[in-house]
mmCIF file of C-alpha atoms and ligand atoms in Angstrom:
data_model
loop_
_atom_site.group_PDB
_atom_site.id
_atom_site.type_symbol
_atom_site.label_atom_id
_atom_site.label_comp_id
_atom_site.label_asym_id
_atom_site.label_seq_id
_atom_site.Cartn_x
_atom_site.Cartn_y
_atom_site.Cartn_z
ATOM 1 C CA UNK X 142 251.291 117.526 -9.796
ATOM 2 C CA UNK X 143 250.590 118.131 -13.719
ATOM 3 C CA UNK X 144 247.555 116.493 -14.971
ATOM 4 C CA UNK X 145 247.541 113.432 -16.881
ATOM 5 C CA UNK X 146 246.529 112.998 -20.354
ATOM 6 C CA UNK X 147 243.528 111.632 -20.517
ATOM 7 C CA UNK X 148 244.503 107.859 -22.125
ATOM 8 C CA UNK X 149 247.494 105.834 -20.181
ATOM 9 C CA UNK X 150 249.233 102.944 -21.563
ATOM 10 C CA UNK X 151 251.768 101.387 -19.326
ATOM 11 C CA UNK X 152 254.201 98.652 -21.018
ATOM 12 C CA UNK X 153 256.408 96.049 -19.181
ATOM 13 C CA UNK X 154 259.441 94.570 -20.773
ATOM 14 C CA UNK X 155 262.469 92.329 -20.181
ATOM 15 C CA UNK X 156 264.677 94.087 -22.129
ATOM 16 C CA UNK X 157 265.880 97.717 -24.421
ATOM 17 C CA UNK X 158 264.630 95.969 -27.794
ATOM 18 C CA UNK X 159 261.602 94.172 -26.728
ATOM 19 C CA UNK X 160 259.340 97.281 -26.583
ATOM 20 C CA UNK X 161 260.069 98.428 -30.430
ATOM 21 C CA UNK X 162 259.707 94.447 -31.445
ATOM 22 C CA UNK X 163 256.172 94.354 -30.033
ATOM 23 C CA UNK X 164 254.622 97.500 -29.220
ATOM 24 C CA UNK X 165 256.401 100.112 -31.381
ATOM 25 C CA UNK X 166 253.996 101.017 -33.903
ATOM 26 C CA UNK X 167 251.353 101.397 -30.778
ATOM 27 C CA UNK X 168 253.837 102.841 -28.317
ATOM 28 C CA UNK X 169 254.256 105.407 -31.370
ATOM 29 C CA UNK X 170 250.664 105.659 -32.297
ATOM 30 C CA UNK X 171 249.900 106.199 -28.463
ATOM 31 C CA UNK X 172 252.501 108.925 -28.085
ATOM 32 C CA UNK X 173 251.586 110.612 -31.319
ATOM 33 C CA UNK X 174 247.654 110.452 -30.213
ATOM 34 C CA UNK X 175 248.809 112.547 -27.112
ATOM 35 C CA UNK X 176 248.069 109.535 -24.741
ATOM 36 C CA UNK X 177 250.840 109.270 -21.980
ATOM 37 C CA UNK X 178 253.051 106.158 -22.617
ATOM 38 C CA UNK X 179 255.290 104.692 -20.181
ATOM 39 C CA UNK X 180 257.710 101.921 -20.583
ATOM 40 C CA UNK X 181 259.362 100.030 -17.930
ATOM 41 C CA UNK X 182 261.979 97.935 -18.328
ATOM 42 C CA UNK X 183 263.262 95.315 -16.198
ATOM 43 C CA UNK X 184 267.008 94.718 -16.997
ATOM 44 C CA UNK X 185 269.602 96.664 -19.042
ATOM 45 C CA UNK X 186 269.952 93.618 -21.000
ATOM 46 C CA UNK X 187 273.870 93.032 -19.866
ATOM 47 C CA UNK X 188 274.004 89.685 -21.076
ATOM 48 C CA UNK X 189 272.343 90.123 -24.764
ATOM 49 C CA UNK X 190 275.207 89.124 -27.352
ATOM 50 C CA UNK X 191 276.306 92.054 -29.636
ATOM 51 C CA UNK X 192 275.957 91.742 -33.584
ATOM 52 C CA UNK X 193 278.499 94.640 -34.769
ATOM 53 C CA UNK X 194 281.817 93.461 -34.608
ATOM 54 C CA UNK X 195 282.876 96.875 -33.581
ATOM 55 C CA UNK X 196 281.086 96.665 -30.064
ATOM 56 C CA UNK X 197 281.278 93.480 -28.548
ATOM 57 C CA UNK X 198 283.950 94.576 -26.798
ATOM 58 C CA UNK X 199 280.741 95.776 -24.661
ATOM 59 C CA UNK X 200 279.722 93.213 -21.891
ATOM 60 C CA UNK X 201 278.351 93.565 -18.725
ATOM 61 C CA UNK X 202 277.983 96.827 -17.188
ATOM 62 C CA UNK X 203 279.304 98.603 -20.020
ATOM 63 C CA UNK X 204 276.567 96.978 -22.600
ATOM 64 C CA UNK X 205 274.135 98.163 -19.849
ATOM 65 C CA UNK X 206 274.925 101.168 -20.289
ATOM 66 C CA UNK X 207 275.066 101.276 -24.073
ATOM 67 C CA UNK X 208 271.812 99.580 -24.749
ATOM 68 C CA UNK X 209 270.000 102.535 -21.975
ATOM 69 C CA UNK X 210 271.148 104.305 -24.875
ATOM 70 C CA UNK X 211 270.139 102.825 -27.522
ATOM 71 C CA UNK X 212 266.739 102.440 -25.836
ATOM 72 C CA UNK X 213 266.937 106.449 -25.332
ATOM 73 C CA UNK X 214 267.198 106.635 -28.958
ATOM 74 C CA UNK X 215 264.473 104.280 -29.821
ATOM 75 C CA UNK X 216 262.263 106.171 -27.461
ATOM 76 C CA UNK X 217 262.813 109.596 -29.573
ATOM 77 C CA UNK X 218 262.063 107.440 -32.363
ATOM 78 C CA UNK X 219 258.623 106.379 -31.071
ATOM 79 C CA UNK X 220 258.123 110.390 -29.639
ATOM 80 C CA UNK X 221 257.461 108.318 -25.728
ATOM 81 C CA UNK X 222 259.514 110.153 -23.457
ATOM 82 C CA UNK X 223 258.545 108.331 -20.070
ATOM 83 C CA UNK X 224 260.601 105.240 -19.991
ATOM 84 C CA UNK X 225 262.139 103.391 -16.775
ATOM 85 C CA UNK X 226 264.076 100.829 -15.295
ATOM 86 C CA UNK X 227 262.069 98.844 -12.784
ATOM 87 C CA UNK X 228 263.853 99.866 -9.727
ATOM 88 C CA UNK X 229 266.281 102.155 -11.302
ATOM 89 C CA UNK X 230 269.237 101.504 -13.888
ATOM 90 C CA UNK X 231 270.655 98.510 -13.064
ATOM 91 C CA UNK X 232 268.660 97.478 -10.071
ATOM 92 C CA UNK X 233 267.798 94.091 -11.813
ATOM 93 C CA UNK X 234 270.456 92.320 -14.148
ATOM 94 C CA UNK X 235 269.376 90.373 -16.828
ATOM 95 C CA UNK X 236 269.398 86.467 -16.562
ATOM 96 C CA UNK X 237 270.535 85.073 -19.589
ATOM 97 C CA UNK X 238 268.981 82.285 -21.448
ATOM 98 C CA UNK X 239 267.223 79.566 -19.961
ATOM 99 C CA UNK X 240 269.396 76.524 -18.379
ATOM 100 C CA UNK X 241 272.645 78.877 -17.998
ATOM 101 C CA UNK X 242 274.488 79.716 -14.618
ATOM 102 C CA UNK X 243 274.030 83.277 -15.010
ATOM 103 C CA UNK X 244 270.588 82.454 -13.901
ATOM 104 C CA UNK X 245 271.794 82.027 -10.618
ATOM 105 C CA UNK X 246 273.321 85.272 -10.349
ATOM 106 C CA UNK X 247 271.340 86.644 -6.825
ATOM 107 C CA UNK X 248 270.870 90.130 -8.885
ATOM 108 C CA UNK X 249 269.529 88.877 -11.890
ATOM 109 C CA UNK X 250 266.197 89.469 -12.101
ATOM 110 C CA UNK X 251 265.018 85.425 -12.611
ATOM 111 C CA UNK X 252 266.509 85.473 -8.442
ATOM 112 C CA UNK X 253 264.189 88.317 -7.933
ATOM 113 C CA UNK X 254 261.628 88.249 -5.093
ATOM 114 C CA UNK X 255 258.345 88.931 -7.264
ATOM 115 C CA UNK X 256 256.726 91.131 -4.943
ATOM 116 C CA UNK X 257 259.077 92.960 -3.783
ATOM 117 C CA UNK X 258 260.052 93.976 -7.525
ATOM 118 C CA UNK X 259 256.398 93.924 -8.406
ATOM 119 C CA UNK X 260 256.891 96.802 -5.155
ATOM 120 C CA UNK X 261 258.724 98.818 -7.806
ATOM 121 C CA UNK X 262 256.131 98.721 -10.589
ATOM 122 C CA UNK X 263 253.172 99.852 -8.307
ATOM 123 C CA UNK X 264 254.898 102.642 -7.630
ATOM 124 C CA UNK X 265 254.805 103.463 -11.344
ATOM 125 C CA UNK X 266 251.434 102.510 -11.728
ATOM 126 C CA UNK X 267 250.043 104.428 -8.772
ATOM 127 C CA UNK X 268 251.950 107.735 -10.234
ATOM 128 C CA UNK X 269 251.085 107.150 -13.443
ATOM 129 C CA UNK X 270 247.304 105.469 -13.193
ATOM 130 C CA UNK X 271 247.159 103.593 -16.437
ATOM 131 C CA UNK X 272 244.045 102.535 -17.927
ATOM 132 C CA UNK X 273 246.129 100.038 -19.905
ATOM 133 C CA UNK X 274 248.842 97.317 -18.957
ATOM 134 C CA UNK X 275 250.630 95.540 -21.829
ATOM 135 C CA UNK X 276 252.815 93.031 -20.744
ATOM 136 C CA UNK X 277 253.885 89.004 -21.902
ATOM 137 C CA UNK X 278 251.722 85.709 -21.476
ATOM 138 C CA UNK X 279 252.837 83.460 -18.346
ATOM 139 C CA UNK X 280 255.398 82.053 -20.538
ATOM 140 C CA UNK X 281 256.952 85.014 -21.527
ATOM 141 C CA UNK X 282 256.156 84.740 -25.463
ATOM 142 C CA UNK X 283 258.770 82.533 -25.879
ATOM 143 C CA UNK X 284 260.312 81.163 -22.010
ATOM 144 C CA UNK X 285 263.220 83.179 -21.537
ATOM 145 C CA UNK X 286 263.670 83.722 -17.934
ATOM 146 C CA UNK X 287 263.304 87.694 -17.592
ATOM 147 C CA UNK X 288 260.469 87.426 -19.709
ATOM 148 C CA UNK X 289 258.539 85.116 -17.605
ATOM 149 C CA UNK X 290 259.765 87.292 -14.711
ATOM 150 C CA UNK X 291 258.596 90.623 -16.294
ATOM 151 C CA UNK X 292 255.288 88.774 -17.067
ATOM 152 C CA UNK X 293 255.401 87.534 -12.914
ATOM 153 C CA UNK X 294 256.076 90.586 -11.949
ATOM 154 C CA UNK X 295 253.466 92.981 -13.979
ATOM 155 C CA UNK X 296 250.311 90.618 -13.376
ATOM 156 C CA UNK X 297 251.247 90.986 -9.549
ATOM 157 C CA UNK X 298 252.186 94.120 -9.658
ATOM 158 C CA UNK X 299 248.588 94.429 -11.066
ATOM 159 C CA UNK X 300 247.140 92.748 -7.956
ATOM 160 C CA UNK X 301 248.860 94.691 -5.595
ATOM 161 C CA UNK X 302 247.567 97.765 -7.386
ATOM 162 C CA UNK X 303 244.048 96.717 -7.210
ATOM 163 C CA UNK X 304 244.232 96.191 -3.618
ATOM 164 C CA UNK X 305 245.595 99.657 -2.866
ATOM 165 C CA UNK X 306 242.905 101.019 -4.489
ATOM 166 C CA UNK X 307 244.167 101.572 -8.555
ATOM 167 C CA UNK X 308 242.546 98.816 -10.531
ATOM 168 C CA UNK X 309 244.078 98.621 -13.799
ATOM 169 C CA UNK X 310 241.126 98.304 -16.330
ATOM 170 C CA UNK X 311 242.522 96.400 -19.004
ATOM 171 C CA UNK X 312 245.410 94.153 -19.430
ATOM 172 C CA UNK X 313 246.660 92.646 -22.499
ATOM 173 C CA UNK X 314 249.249 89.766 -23.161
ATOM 174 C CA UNK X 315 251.316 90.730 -27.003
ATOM 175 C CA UNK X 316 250.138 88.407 -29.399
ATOM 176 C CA UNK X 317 250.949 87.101 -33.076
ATOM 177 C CA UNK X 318 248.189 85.935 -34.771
ATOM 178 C CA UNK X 319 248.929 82.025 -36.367
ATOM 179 C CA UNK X 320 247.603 83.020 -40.105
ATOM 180 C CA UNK X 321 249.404 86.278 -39.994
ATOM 181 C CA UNK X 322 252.830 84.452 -39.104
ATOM 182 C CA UNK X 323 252.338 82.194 -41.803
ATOM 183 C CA UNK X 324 251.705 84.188 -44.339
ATOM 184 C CA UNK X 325 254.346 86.950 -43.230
ATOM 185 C CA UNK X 326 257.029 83.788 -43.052
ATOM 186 C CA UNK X 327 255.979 82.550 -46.700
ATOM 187 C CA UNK X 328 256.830 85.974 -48.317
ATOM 188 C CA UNK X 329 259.998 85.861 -46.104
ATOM 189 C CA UNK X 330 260.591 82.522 -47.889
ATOM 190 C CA UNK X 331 260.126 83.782 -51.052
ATOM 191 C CA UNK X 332 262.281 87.139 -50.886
ATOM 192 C CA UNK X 333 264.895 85.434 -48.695
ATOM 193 C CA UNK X 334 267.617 84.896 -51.640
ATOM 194 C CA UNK X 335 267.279 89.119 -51.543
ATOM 195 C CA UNK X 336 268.152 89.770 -48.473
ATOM 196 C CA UNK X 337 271.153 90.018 -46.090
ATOM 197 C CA UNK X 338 270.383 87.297 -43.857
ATOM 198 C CA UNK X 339 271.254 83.673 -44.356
ATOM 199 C CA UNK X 340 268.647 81.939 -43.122
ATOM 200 C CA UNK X 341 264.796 82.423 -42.148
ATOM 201 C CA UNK X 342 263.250 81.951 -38.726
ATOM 202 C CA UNK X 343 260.891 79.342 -37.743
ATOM 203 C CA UNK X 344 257.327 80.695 -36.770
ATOM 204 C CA UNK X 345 258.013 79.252 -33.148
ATOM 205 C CA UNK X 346 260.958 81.078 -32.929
ATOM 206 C CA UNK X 347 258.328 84.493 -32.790
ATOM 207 C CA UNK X 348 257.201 84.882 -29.400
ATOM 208 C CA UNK X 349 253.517 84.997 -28.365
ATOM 209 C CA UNK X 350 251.849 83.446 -31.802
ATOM 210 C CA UNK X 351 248.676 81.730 -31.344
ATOM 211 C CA UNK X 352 245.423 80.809 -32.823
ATOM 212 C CA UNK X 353 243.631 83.475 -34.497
ATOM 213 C CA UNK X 354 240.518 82.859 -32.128
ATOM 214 C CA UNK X 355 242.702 84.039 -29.124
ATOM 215 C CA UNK X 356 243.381 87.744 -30.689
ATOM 216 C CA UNK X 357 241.547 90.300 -29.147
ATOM 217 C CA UNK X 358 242.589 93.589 -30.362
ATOM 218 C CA UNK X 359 244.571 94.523 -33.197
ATOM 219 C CA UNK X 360 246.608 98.086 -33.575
ATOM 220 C CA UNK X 361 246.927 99.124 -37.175
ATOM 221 C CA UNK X 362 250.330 100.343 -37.243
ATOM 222 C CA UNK X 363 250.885 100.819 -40.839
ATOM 223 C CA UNK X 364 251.237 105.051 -40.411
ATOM 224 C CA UNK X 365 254.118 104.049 -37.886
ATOM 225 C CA UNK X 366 255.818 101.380 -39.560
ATOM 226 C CA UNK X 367 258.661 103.564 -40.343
ATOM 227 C CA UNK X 368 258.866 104.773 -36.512
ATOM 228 C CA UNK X 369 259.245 101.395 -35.743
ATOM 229 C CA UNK X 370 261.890 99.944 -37.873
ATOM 230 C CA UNK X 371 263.845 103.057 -36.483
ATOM 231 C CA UNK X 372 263.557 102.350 -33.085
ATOM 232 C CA UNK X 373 264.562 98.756 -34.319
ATOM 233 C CA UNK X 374 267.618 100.040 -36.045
ATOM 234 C CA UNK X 375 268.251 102.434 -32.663
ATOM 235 C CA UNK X 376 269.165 98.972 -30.989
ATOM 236 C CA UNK X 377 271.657 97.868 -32.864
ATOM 237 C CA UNK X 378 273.603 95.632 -31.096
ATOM 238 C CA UNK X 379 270.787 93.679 -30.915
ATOM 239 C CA UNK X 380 268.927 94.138 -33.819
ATOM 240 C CA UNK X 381 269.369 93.876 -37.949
ATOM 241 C CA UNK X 382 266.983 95.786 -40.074
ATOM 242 C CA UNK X 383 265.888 95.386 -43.394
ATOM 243 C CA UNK X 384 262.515 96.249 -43.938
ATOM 244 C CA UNK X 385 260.230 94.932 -43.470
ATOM 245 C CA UNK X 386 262.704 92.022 -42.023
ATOM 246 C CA UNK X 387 265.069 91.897 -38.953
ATOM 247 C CA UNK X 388 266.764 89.337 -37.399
ATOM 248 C CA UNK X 389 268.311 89.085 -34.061
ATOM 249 C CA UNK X 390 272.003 87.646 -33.047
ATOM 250 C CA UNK X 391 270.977 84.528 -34.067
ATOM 251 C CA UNK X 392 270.916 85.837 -38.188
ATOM 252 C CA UNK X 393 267.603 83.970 -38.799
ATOM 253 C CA UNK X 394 265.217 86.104 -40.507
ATOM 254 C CA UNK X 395 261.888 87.343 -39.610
ATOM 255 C CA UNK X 396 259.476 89.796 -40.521
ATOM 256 C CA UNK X 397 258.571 93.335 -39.001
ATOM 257 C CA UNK X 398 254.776 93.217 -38.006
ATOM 258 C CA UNK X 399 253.225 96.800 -38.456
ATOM 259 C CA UNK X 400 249.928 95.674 -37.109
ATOM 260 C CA UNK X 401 250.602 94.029 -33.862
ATOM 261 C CA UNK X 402 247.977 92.078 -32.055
ATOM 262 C CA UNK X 403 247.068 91.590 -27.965
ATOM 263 C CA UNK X 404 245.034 89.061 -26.595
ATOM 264 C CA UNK X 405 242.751 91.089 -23.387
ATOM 265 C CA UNK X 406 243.290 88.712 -20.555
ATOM 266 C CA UNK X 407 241.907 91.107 -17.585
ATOM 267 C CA UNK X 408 239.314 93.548 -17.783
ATOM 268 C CA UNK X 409 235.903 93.922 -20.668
ATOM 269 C CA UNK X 410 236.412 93.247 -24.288
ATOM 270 C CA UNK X 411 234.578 96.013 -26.601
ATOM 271 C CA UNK X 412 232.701 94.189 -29.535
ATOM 272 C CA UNK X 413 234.296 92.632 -32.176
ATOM 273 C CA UNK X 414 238.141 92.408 -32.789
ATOM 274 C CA UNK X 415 238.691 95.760 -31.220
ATOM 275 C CA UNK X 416 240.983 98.390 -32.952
ATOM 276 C CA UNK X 417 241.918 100.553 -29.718
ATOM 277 C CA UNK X 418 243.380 99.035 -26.423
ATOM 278 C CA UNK X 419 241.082 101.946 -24.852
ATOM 279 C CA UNK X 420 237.639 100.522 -26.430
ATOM 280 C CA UNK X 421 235.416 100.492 -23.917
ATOM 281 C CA UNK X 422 237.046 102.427 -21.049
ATOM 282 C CA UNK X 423 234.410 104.843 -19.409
ATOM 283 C CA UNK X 424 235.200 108.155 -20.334
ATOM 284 C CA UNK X 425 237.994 107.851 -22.907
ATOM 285 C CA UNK X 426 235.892 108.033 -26.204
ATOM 286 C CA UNK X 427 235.339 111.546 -25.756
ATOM 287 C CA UNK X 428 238.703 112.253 -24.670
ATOM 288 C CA UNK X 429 240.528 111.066 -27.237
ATOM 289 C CA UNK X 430 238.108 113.232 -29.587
ATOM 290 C CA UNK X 431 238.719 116.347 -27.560
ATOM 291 C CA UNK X 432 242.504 115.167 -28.607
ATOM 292 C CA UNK X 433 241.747 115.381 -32.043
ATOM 293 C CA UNK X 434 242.535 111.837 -33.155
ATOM 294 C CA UNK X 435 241.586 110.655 -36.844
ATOM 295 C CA UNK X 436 242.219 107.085 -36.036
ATOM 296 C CA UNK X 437 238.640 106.363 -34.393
ATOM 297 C CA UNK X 438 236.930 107.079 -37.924
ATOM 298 C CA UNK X 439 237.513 103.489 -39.147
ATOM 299 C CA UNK X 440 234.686 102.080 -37.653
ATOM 300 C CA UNK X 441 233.919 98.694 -38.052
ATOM 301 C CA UNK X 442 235.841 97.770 -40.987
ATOM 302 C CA UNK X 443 237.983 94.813 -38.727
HETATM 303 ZN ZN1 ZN U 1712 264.102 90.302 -24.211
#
């Protein structure tokens, strides 16, 4: 067995897009700071509706398939090479929205027995040992059904873990900060007549946001802003990008958040708003210095 890098951040998502929404400014400060980062996926996404008119001919299988590679290409974009499908390609289909029959499909992955896919995730976790799980709150930033599922199915999979012996230090819901959505929403208001959308987002419509007090950590993204608006663009039958806005199917507006912001929900806090999902881990200071990483110079300035 090779040896691992010395930081491990492990990500679980519903769907290809989610990840680069989030966590792609950390997944690609992570990766570029020679930390191993692994994403696992849950579903292909085979029901997500297609914005270019020139693929929704794609549904089902098919738009499985496409959007593995469109997630391929958002993972060169974010330099992470170590991305999965919880239980292999396809083992879990995606539910669809909230309320719909397709959640009653038996292999969609709302039907899913929770431990036995949380099963599949341990296995990840005990290859792969992270220090670091980054998953959504209990209602899956914003209730969709494989979101809630994915968040399920990582905090047990984190349990299950633990018991056989890998305790996960650290585990962190995504997070938007309530003052950071407003004030990202009012410039959107303002430079909305500019832009190729026809209509702005609420702030409820953003998943995870929440009262400042609840933000933990926060992951200066600016160096990888650009990383992350191309792994945006790399799913593009989901996603609309024009920076720093995107909007979803849906055409309402919102903006690109560079820094992104996790609220630590297992595990020891570090003082202050940290600035590195790592603070605090025994042994990783000095590791990531060994690594040569600028990043920790910025003190306390948070
Ligand atoms: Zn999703």
């Amino acid at each position: 067995m090779t040896e691992l890098p010395a930081r491990r951040l492990l990500l679980v998502h519903a769907h290809p897009d989610d990840e680069s929404i989030n966590n792609g400014a950390t997944m690609a400060r992570y990766a570029a700071e020679g930390a191993r980062v692994t994403l696992v996926t849950c579903t292909l996404g085979e029901r997500g509706e297609v914005i270019p008119p020139e693929s929704r001919h794609l549904t089902g299988t098919a738009l499985g398939e496409y959007r593995l590679r469109e997630l391929t290409a958002a993972m060169s974009e974010l330099g992470v090479d170590d991305f999965r499908l919880l239980g292999g390609p396809g083992r879990f289909r995606d539910s669809g929205m909230m309320g719909l029959a397709d959640n009653d499909d038996p292999d969609c992955f709302w039907q899913a027995d929770v431990d036995a896919a949380a099963g599949h995730l341990v296995e990840v976790i005990r290859e792969v040992r992270p220090q670091v799980l980054v998953t959504y709150d209990d209602h899956g930033g914003y209730g969709h059904p494989d979101h809630i599922q994915a968040h399920r199915v990582a905090m047990r999979a984190v349990e299950l873990a633990a018991e056989s012996g890998h305790e996960i230090p650290k585990v962190y819901w995504n997070r938007v900060p309530r003052s950071v959505a407003e004030e990202a929403f009012a410039r959107l208001e303002r430079e909305l007549p500019g832009l190729p959308f026809t209509k702005a987002a609420a702030i409820d419509d953003v998943p995870g946001v929440v009262d400042d007090a609840r933000i933990t950590t926060e992951i200066d993204g600016t160096a990888y802003a650009a990383a992350k608006a191309a792994a945006m663009r790399a799913h593009a039958t989901q996603i609309t990008v024009a920076e720093p806005y995107f909007a979803l199917s849906n055409d309402l507006a919102q903006p690109v958040l560079t820094s992104e912001y996790y609220e630590l929900v297992r595990g020891e806090r570090a003082a202050g708003r940290e600035t590195d999902l790592f603070a605090g881990i025994a042994g990783i200071v000095g590791a990531a210095r060994t690594a040569g990483t600028a990043s920790d110079g910025s003190g306390e300035a948070s």
